[in-house]
Coordinates of C-alpha atoms and ligand atoms in Angstrom, one line a residue:
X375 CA 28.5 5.2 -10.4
X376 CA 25.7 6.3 -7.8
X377 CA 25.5 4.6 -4.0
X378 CA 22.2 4.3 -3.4
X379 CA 21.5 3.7 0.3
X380 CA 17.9 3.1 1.5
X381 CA 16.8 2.1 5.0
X382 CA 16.0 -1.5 4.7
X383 CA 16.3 -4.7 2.4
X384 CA 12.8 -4.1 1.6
X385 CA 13.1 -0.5 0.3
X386 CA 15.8 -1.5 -1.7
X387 CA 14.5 -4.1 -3.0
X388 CA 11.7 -2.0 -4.1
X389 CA 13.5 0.8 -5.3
X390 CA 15.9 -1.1 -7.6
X391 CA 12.3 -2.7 -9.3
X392 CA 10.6 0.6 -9.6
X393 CA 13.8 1.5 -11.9
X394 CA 14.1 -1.5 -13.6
X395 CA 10.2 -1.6 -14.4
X396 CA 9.8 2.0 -15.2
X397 CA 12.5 0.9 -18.2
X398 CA 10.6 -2.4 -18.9
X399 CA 7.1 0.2 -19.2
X400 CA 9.6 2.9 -22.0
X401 CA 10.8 -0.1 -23.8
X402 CA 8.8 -3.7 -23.1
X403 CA 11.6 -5.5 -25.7
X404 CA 14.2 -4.6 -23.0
X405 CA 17.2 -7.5 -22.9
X406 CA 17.6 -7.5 -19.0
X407 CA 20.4 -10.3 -17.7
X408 CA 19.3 -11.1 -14.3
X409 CA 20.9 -12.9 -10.6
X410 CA 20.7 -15.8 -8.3
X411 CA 21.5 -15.6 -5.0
X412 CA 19.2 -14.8 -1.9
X413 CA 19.6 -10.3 -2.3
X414 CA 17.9 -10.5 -5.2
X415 CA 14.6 -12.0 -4.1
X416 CA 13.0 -8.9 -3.0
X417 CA 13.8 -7.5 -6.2
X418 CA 11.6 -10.3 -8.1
X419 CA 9.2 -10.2 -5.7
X420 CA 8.6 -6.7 -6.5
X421 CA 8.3 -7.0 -9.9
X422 CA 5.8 -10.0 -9.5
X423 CA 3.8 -7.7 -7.4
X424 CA 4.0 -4.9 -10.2
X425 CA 2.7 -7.8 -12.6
X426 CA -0.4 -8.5 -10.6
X427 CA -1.2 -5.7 -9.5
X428 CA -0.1 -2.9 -11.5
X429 CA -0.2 -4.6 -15.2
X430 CA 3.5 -4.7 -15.6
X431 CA 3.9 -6.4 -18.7
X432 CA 7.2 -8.8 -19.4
X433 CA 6.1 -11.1 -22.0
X434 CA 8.2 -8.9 -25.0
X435 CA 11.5 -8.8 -22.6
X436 CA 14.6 -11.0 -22.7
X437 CA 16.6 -12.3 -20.3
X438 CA 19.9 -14.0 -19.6
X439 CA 21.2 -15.1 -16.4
X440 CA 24.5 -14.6 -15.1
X441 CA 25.5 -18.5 -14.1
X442 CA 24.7 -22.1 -13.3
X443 CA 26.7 -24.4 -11.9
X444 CA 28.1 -27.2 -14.1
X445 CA 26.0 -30.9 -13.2
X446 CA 22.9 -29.6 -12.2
X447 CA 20.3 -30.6 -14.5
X448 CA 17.5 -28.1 -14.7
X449 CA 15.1 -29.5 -12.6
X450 CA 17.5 -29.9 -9.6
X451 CA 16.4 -28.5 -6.5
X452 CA 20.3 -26.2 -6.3
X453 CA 20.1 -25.7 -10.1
X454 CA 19.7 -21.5 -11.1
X455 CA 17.4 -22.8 -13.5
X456 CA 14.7 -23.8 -10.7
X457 CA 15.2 -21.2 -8.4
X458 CA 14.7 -18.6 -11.7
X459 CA 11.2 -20.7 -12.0
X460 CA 10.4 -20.4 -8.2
X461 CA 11.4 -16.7 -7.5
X462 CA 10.2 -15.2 -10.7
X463 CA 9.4 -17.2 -14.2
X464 CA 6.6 -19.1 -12.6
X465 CA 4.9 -16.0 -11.2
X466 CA 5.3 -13.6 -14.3
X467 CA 4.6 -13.5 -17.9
X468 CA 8.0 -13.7 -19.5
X469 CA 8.2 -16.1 -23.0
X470 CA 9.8 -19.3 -22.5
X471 CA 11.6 -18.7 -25.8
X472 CA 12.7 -15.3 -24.5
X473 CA 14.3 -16.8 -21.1
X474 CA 18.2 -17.5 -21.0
X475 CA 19.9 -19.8 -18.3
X476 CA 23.4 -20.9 -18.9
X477 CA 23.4 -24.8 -19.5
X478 CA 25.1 -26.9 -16.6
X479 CA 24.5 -30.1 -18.4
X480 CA 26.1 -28.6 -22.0
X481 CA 27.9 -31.5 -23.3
X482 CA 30.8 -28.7 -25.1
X483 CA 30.9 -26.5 -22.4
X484 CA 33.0 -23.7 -24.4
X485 CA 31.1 -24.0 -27.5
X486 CA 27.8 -23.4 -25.2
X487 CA 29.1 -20.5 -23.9
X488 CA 30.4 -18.9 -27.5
X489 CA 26.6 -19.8 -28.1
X490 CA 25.4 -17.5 -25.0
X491 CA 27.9 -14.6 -25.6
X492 CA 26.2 -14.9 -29.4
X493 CA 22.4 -14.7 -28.4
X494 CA 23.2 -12.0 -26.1
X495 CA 24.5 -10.2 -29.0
X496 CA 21.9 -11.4 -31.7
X497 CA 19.4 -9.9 -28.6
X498 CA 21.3 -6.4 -29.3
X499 CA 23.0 -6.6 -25.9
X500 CA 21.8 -6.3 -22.4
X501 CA 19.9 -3.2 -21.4
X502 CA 20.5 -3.9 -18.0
X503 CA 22.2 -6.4 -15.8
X504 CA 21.4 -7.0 -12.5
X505 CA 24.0 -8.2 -10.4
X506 CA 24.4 -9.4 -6.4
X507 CA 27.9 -9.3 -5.2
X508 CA 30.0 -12.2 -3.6
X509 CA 31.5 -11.3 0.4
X510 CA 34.9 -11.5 -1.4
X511 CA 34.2 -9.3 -3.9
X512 CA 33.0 -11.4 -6.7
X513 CA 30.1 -10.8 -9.4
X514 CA 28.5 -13.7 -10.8
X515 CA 31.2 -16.9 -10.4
X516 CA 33.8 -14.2 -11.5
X517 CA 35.9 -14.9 -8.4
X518 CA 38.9 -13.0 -7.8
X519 CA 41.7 -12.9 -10.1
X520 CA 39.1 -13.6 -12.8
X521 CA 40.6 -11.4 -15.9
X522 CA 38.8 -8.2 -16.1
X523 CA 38.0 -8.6 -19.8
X524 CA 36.6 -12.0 -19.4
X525 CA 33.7 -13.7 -21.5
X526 CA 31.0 -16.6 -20.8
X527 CA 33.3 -19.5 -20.0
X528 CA 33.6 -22.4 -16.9
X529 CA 34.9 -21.1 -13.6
X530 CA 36.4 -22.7 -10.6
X531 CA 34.1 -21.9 -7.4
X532 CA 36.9 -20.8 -4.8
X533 CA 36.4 -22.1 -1.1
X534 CA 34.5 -19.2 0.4
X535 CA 31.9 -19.0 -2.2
X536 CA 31.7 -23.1 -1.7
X537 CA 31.5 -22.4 2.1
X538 CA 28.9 -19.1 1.6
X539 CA 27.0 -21.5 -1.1
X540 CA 26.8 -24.5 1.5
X541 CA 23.4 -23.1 2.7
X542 CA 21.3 -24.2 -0.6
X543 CA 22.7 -27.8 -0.2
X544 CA 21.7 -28.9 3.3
X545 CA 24.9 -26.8 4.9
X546 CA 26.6 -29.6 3.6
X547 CA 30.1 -28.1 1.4
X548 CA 30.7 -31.4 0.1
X549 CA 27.6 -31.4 -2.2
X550 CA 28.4 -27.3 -4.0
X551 CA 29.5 -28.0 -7.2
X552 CA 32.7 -26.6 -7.7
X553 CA 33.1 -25.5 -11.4
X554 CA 29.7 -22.8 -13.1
X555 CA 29.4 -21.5 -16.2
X556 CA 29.3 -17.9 -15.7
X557 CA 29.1 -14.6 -18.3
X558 CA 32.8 -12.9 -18.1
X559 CA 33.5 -9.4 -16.2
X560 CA 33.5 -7.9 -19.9
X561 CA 30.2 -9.3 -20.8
X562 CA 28.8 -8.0 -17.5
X563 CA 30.3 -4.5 -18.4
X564 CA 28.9 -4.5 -21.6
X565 CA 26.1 -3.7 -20.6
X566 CA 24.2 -0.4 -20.8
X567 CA 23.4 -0.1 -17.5
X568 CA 24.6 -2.2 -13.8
X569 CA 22.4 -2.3 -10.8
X570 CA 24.3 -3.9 -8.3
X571 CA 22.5 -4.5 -4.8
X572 CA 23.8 -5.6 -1.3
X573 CA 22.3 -6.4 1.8
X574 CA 23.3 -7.0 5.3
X575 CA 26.7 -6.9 7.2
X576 CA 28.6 -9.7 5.3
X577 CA 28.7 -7.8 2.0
X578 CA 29.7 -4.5 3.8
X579 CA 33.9 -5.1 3.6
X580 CA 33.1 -6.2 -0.3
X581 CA 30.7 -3.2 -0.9
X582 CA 33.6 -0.5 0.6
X583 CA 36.3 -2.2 -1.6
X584 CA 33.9 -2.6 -4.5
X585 CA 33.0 1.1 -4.7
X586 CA 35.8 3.0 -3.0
X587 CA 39.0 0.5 -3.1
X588 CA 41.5 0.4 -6.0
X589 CA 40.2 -1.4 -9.4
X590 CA 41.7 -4.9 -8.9
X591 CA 40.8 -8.0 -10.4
X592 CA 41.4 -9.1 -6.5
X593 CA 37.6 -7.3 -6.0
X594 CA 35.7 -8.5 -9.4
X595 CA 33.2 -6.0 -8.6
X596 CA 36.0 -3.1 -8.1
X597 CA 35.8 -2.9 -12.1
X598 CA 31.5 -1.5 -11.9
X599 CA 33.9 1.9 -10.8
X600 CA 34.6 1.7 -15.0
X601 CA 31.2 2.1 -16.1
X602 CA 29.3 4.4 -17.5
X603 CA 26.2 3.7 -15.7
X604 CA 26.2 1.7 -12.6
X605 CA 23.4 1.7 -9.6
X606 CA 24.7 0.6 -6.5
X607 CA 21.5 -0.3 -4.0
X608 CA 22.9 -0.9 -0.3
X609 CA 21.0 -1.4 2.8
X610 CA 22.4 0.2 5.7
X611 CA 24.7 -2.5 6.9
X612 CA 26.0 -3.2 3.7
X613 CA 26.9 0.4 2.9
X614 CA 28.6 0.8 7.1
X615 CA 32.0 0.6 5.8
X616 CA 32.0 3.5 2.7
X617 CA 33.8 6.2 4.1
X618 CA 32.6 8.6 1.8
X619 CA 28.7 10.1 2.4
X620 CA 26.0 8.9 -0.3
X621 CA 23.1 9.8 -1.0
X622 CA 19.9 8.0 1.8
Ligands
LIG906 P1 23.7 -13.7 -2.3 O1 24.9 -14.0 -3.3 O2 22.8 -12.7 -2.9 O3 23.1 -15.0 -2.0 O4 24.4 -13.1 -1.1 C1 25.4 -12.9 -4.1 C2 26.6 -13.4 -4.9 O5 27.3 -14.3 -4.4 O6 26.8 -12.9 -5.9

């Protein structure tokens, strides 16, 4: 695992896309499995800009997301599947046919989600998953206590996540769905390579705990210690509570 600790979101943002593109340029057929959430936004922003301006091409890649929450039809303003479209599909030159979102509205939710864990094998795995990380530790809904060797199944959303979540739906708790599909801790680790970022001071007790605590199903993200080849991108405040130096 290397801590990567840059000076602002922005750099980091930017850094994590210049690795993730520079394998998109060696292999365009790349199987990526990318995040929601607000952190990775500069991320996509970046590799929109590449796009434009730099003839990054992304029409031969693959891509999975991590989770949706179950109810939202795709078109709904909270869905993943719209804020996917806003922050990046719209804006880049990715195949329709290529582009994975879980399903919220899946009528057999665990016969959808053997489906997923299937096409992301059929795609040869993923190359590279991006991932955010929850303030209490968790990576996609895998919230803690999730089983460490978990595959794409339904997930209970615990309070805190509903509370940190609120801000999407009008601050309003009562309206975050409270069960998401979400690919397991073992389908995340499989893998071939993690880049985790984290920004700002609410993620710093999850990032210390993450990277230097004990492996715990307690921290979800405690397990990236286990892999081969994770990227942990901090900005300052999320990296102020690692007691051991990194690399700037
Ligand atoms: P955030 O969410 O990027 O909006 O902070 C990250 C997460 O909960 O995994």
């Amino acid at each position: 695992m290397l801590v990567l600790i840059h000076d602002t979101y922005d750099a980091m943002s930017v850094a994590a896309a210049a690795r993730l593109a520079d394998q998109i340029r060696r292999k365009p057929t790349l199987t990526v499995g990318l995040a929601t959430g607000s952190t990775p936004i500069g991320l996509y922003n970046e590799l929109i800009r590449l796009h434009r301006f730099e003839g990054l091409d992304l029409s031969k890649l693959t891509t999975f997301n991590l989770d949706e929450y179950i109810g939202l039809p795709p078109h709904h303003p909270q869905s993943y599947h719209r804020f996917m479209r806003e922050h990046l599909f719209d804006h880049i030159n990715l195949d329709p046919r290529f582009t994975h979102v879980p399903n919220g509205m899946a009528q057999d939710v665990d016969a959808f989600c053997d489906w997923y864990e299937a096409e992301i094998e059929r795609a040869g795995g993923l190359d590279v998953q991006v991932l955010g990380i929850g303030a209490n530790g968790h990576i996609a809904f895998n919230e803690p206590g999730s089983s460490l060797g978990s595959r794409t199944r339904i997930k209970t959303l615990t309070e805190q996540t509903v509370a940190d979540n609120a801000r999407f739906f009008t601050d309003d708790p009562e309206r975050v769905p409270r069960y998401a599909i979400t690919m397991g801790i073992g389908t995340i680790m499989d893998a071939r390579e993690l880049l985790l970022l984290a920004s700002g001071p609410s993620k710093a007790q999850a990032i210390h705990d993450a990277v230097e605590g004990p492996i715990s199903a307690r921290i979800p993200a405690s397990i990236i210690q286990m892999h081969r080849k994770a990227f942990v991108y901090c900005d300052p405040t999320a990296a102020s509570l690692l007691e051991h130096e990194y690399r700037g």
